[in-house]
Amino acid sequence: MSSHSDNLIVEPVARLIEALSRLPGIGPKSASRLAFYLLRADAQQARNLAQAIQAMKEQVTLCVRCFNITVDELCPVCASPTRDQTKICVVEEPLDVLAIERTAAFRGLYHVLHGHIAPLEGIYREDLKIEQLLARVRSEPVDEVILATNPNTEGDATAYLLLKDLAPLGVRVTRPGRGLPTGGDLEWADPATLGAALESRREL
Ligand SMILES: [Zn+2]
C-alpha cells in the first residue's frame, strides 16, 4: 500500500492495519475497518483483545503425546480415562480435532501432524509429526490408525506416505469413507457428513 492518502493515517493506526492485514482472509480494506473500529471502541474492549492474544500465545502449548493444543502437558483427549486407547485418528491440524469431536462419532485418540506433505511448498516428511506417530504405534496398544488427512491432493499424498510407514507395524490402517467433499478441508465438512464418513471408514 503506498499512495498519498497513506500520509493521512498516523503511524500507530498504520501499524495496526499492517498487522491485521497479515491475518488470513483479511484484506487491506477489512484491516482498515477493524483498526478504525478499535480506535472508536472503549479502552477496555481493545485491552481485552490485546490481552487475549497475548495470554493465548503464552499459555497454549502442544500436547506431548498427540500434539493437539493444550494448556497442560496432556490435552483433554489424552488425559481422559474414557477414550479408546486402541484407535488413533491422524489429522493435519488442531482444528480438525475440533471438527471430529463435534461429530461425536469417534471416541479414540488423535495425532496431529501439523500440516501435510507438499514438496512444492517446501514441506517435507521431517517437518511433520510422523516419527512421533510411528513411535506411538510401536509403544502404545494401538490396533487401528485412521488417516483423516484432508480429502485433497496433499492430504491423499500424505495418507499414502503414512500407509507405507505404518504397513510394517502390523496395525489396521483406514481412511474415512465416501461422502466428504473431494478437494476440501475436514474443518469445513458438516458434522453429520464427517461423522458418517468416519463410521464408514475402509481399510487401505
Ligand atoms: Zn493429546
Tab-separated table of C-alpha atoms and ligand atoms in Angstrom:
chain	number	residue	atom	x	y	z
A	1	MET	CA	0.000	0.000	0.000
A	2	SER	CA	1.572	3.241	-0.991
A	3	SER	CA	-0.494	6.185	-2.061
A	4	HIS	CA	-0.542	9.816	-0.986
A	5	SER	CA	-3.511	9.053	1.321
A	6	ASP	CA	-1.222	6.889	3.495
A	7	ASN	CA	0.226	10.107	4.919
A	8	LEU	CA	-3.172	10.817	6.484
A	9	ILE	CA	-3.055	7.640	8.584
A	10	VAL	CA	-0.995	8.256	11.717
A	11	GLU	CA	1.711	5.709	12.493
A	12	PRO	CA	0.047	3.736	15.360
A	13	VAL	CA	-3.047	3.181	13.213
A	14	ALA	CA	-0.991	2.271	10.139
A	15	ARG	CA	0.940	-0.237	12.255
A	16	LEU	CA	-2.248	-1.990	13.425
A	17	ILE	CA	-3.680	-2.037	9.876
A	18	GLU	CA	-0.458	-3.605	8.664
A	19	ALA	CA	-0.564	-6.296	11.397
A	20	LEU	CA	-4.250	-7.078	10.813
A	21	SER	CA	-3.845	-7.322	7.056
A	22	ARG	CA	-1.366	-10.185	7.574
A	23	LEU	CA	-4.172	-12.336	9.035
A	24	PRO	CA	-5.748	-14.951	6.729
A	25	GLY	CA	-8.851	-13.696	4.964
A	26	ILE	CA	-8.273	-10.076	5.976
A	27	GLY	CA	-7.531	-7.740	3.075
A	28	PRO	CA	-6.368	-4.112	3.402
A	29	LYS	CA	-9.969	-2.849	3.418
A	30	SER	CA	-11.118	-5.144	6.242
A	31	ALA	CA	-7.926	-4.378	8.154
A	32	SER	CA	-8.630	-0.623	7.948
A	33	ARG	CA	-12.244	-1.141	9.016
A	34	LEU	CA	-11.194	-3.221	12.040
A	35	ALA	CA	-8.463	-0.776	13.054
A	36	PHE	CA	-10.832	2.214	12.927
A	37	TYR	CA	-13.453	0.190	14.821
A	38	LEU	CA	-10.932	-0.489	17.590
A	39	LEU	CA	-9.908	3.173	17.579
A	40	ARG	CA	-13.507	4.125	18.431
A	41	ALA	CA	-14.094	1.170	20.815
A	42	ASP	CA	-13.702	1.766	24.529
A	43	ALA	CA	-10.273	1.187	26.017
A	44	GLN	CA	-11.351	-1.927	27.949
A	45	GLN	CA	-12.561	-3.718	24.824
A	46	ALA	CA	-9.322	-3.026	22.987
A	47	ARG	CA	-7.285	-4.091	26.041
A	48	ASN	CA	-9.292	-7.357	26.331
A	49	LEU	CA	-8.466	-8.206	22.726
A	50	ALA	CA	-4.763	-7.444	23.129
A	51	GLN	CA	-4.581	-9.429	26.393
A	52	ALA	CA	-6.498	-12.401	24.945
A	53	ILE	CA	-3.993	-12.687	22.092
A	54	GLN	CA	-1.039	-12.392	24.462
A	55	ALA	CA	-2.448	-14.888	27.003
A	56	MET	CA	-3.178	-17.412	24.253
A	57	LYS	CA	0.369	-17.202	22.948
A	58	GLU	CA	1.829	-17.554	26.452
A	59	GLN	CA	-0.411	-20.343	27.768
A	60	VAL	CA	-1.210	-22.619	24.842
A	61	THR	CA	1.273	-25.319	24.006
A	62	LEU	CA	1.242	-28.703	22.236
A	63	CYS	CA	0.278	-31.975	23.914
A	64	VAL	CA	3.435	-34.045	24.466
A	65	ARG	CA	1.624	-37.156	23.240
A	66	CYS	CA	-0.616	-36.191	20.296
A	67	PHE	CA	0.441	-32.572	19.506
A	68	ASN	CA	-3.076	-31.234	19.857
A	69	ILE	CA	-3.226	-27.814	21.506
A	70	THR	CA	-3.369	-27.770	25.301
A	71	VAL	CA	-2.609	-25.666	28.366
A	72	ASP	CA	-1.350	-28.720	30.279
A	73	GLU	CA	1.221	-31.377	29.453
A	74	LEU	CA	-1.529	-33.612	28.014
A	75	CYS	CA	-4.521	-32.372	26.012
A	76	PRO	CA	-8.056	-33.116	27.347
A	77	VAL	CA	-8.449	-36.096	24.971
A	78	CYS	CA	-5.164	-37.752	26.014
A	79	ALA	CA	-5.886	-37.014	29.687
A	80	SER	CA	-9.358	-38.590	29.557
A	81	PRO	CA	-9.603	-42.104	31.076
A	82	THR	CA	-12.662	-42.945	28.953
A	83	ARG	CA	-11.145	-42.656	25.468
A	84	ASP	CA	-10.447	-45.798	23.440
A	85	GLN	CA	-6.663	-46.206	23.615
A	86	THR	CA	-6.563	-48.648	20.689
A	87	LYS	CA	-7.508	-46.146	17.970
A	88	ILE	CA	-5.537	-43.151	16.743
A	89	CYS	CA	-7.101	-40.701	14.302
A	90	VAL	CA	-4.409	-38.814	12.368
A	91	VAL	CA	-5.310	-35.256	11.313
A	92	GLU	CA	-3.441	-32.336	9.773
A	93	GLU	CA	-4.383	-29.523	12.164
A	94	PRO	CA	-5.766	-28.984	15.699
A	95	LEU	CA	-8.919	-27.505	14.091
A	96	ASP	CA	-9.588	-30.928	12.547
A	97	VAL	CA	-9.687	-32.416	16.065
A	98	LEU	CA	-12.452	-29.949	16.929
A	99	ALA	CA	-14.348	-30.829	13.734
A	100	ILE	CA	-14.206	-34.566	14.527
A	101	GLU	CA	-15.093	-34.040	18.210
A	102	ARG	CA	-18.227	-32.163	17.066
A	103	THR	CA	-19.423	-35.311	15.257
A	104	ALA	CA	-19.287	-37.396	18.485
A	105	ALA	CA	-18.597	-40.344	16.131
A	106	PHE	CA	-15.077	-41.049	17.402
A	107	ARG	CA	-14.010	-41.936	20.958
A	108	GLY	CA	-10.362	-42.806	20.360
A	109	LEU	CA	-7.208	-40.705	20.450
A	110	TYR	CA	-5.709	-38.268	17.945
A	111	HIS	CA	-2.357	-37.463	16.423
A	112	VAL	CA	-1.893	-34.012	14.875
A	113	LEU	CA	0.679	-33.878	12.057
A	114	HIS	CA	0.753	-30.066	11.859
A	115	GLY	CA	0.496	-29.933	8.088
A	116	HIS	CA	0.680	-32.149	5.031
A	117	ILE	CA	3.424	-33.200	2.654
A	118	ALA	CA	3.876	-30.511	-0.014
A	119	PRO	CA	7.348	-30.548	-1.570
A	120	LEU	CA	6.459	-27.596	-3.814
A	121	GLU	CA	5.764	-25.526	-0.675
A	122	GLY	CA	8.922	-26.871	0.963
A	123	ILE	CA	7.039	-29.060	3.455
A	124	TYR	CA	8.683	-32.463	3.788
A	125	ARG	CA	8.208	-35.575	5.875
A	126	GLU	CA	10.532	-34.378	8.645
A	127	ASP	CA	8.505	-31.160	9.060
A	128	LEU	CA	5.505	-33.191	10.253
A	129	LYS	CA	4.993	-35.198	13.479
A	130	ILE	CA	5.367	-38.502	11.589
A	131	GLU	CA	8.211	-40.117	13.544
A	132	GLN	CA	6.305	-39.307	16.742
A	133	LEU	CA	3.248	-41.119	15.323
A	134	LEU	CA	5.291	-44.207	14.445
A	135	ALA	CA	6.815	-44.190	17.938
A	136	ARG	CA	3.323	-44.146	19.450
A	137	VAL	CA	2.133	-47.023	17.269
A	138	ARG	CA	5.174	-49.036	18.390
A	139	SER	CA	4.783	-48.308	22.106
A	140	GLU	CA	1.032	-47.861	22.697
A	141	PRO	CA	-1.696	-50.568	22.486
A	142	VAL	CA	-2.881	-49.307	19.076
A	143	ASP	CA	-4.773	-51.619	16.732
A	144	GLU	CA	-6.162	-49.085	14.222
A	145	VAL	CA	-4.815	-45.871	12.728
A	146	ILE	CA	-7.387	-43.746	10.887
A	147	LEU	CA	-5.796	-41.454	8.311
A	148	ALA	CA	-8.151	-38.465	8.406
A	149	THR	CA	-5.943	-36.094	6.447
A	150	ASN	CA	-7.882	-33.708	4.196
A	151	PRO	CA	-9.644	-35.238	1.156
A	152	ASN	CA	-7.489	-33.285	-1.305
A	153	THR	CA	-4.278	-33.907	-3.275
A	154	GLU	CA	-1.860	-33.096	-0.438
A	155	GLY	CA	-3.955	-34.944	2.148
A	156	ASP	CA	-4.158	-38.043	-0.065
A	157	ALA	CA	-0.397	-37.959	-0.740
A	158	THR	CA	0.297	-37.647	2.988
A	159	ALA	CA	-2.037	-40.566	3.761
A	160	TYR	CA	-0.319	-42.709	1.124
A	161	LEU	CA	3.097	-41.963	2.626
A	162	LEU	CA	1.852	-42.785	6.126
A	163	LEU	CA	0.337	-46.037	4.869
A	164	LYS	CA	3.773	-47.128	3.626
A	165	ASP	CA	5.283	-46.250	7.024
A	166	LEU	CA	2.558	-47.991	9.014
A	167	ALA	CA	2.206	-51.173	6.946
A	168	PRO	CA	5.212	-52.960	8.517
A	169	LEU	CA	3.963	-52.174	12.045
A	170	GLY	CA	1.018	-54.582	11.870
A	171	VAL	CA	-1.835	-52.140	12.590
A	172	ARG	CA	-5.093	-51.765	10.692
A	173	VAL	CA	-4.859	-48.586	8.587
A	174	THR	CA	-8.139	-46.994	7.479
A	175	ARG	CA	-9.338	-43.835	5.758
A	176	PRO	CA	-12.740	-42.121	6.218
A	177	GLY	CA	-15.300	-43.358	3.689
A	178	ARG	CA	-17.165	-41.609	0.921
A	179	GLY	CA	-19.259	-38.514	1.354
A	180	LEU	CA	-16.605	-35.963	2.216
A	181	PRO	CA	-16.416	-33.214	-0.413
A	182	THR	CA	-13.326	-34.001	-2.511
A	183	GLY	CA	-10.743	-31.239	-2.617
A	184	GLY	CA	-11.984	-29.769	0.641
A	185	ASP	CA	-10.834	-29.433	4.240
A	186	LEU	CA	-12.147	-31.555	7.106
A	187	GLU	CA	-12.821	-28.472	9.191
A	188	TRP	CA	-15.455	-27.283	6.691
A	189	ALA	CA	-17.339	-30.600	6.462
A	190	ASP	CA	-20.672	-30.616	8.276
A	191	PRO	CA	-20.697	-32.832	11.400
A	192	ALA	CA	-23.249	-35.334	10.023
A	193	THR	CA	-21.260	-35.928	6.809
A	194	LEU	CA	-17.953	-36.160	8.654
A	195	GLY	CA	-19.421	-38.499	11.277
A	196	ALA	CA	-20.842	-40.799	8.581
A	197	ALA	CA	-17.507	-40.804	6.709
A	198	LEU	CA	-15.672	-41.797	9.910
A	199	GLU	CA	-18.141	-44.580	10.648
A	200	SER	CA	-17.882	-45.952	7.082
A	201	ARG	CA	-14.074	-45.889	7.078
A	202	ARG	CA	-12.422	-48.526	4.937
A	203	GLU	CA	-9.145	-50.354	5.153
A	204	LEU	CA	-6.312	-49.146	2.913
B	1	ZN	ZN	-3.072	-35.184	23.348
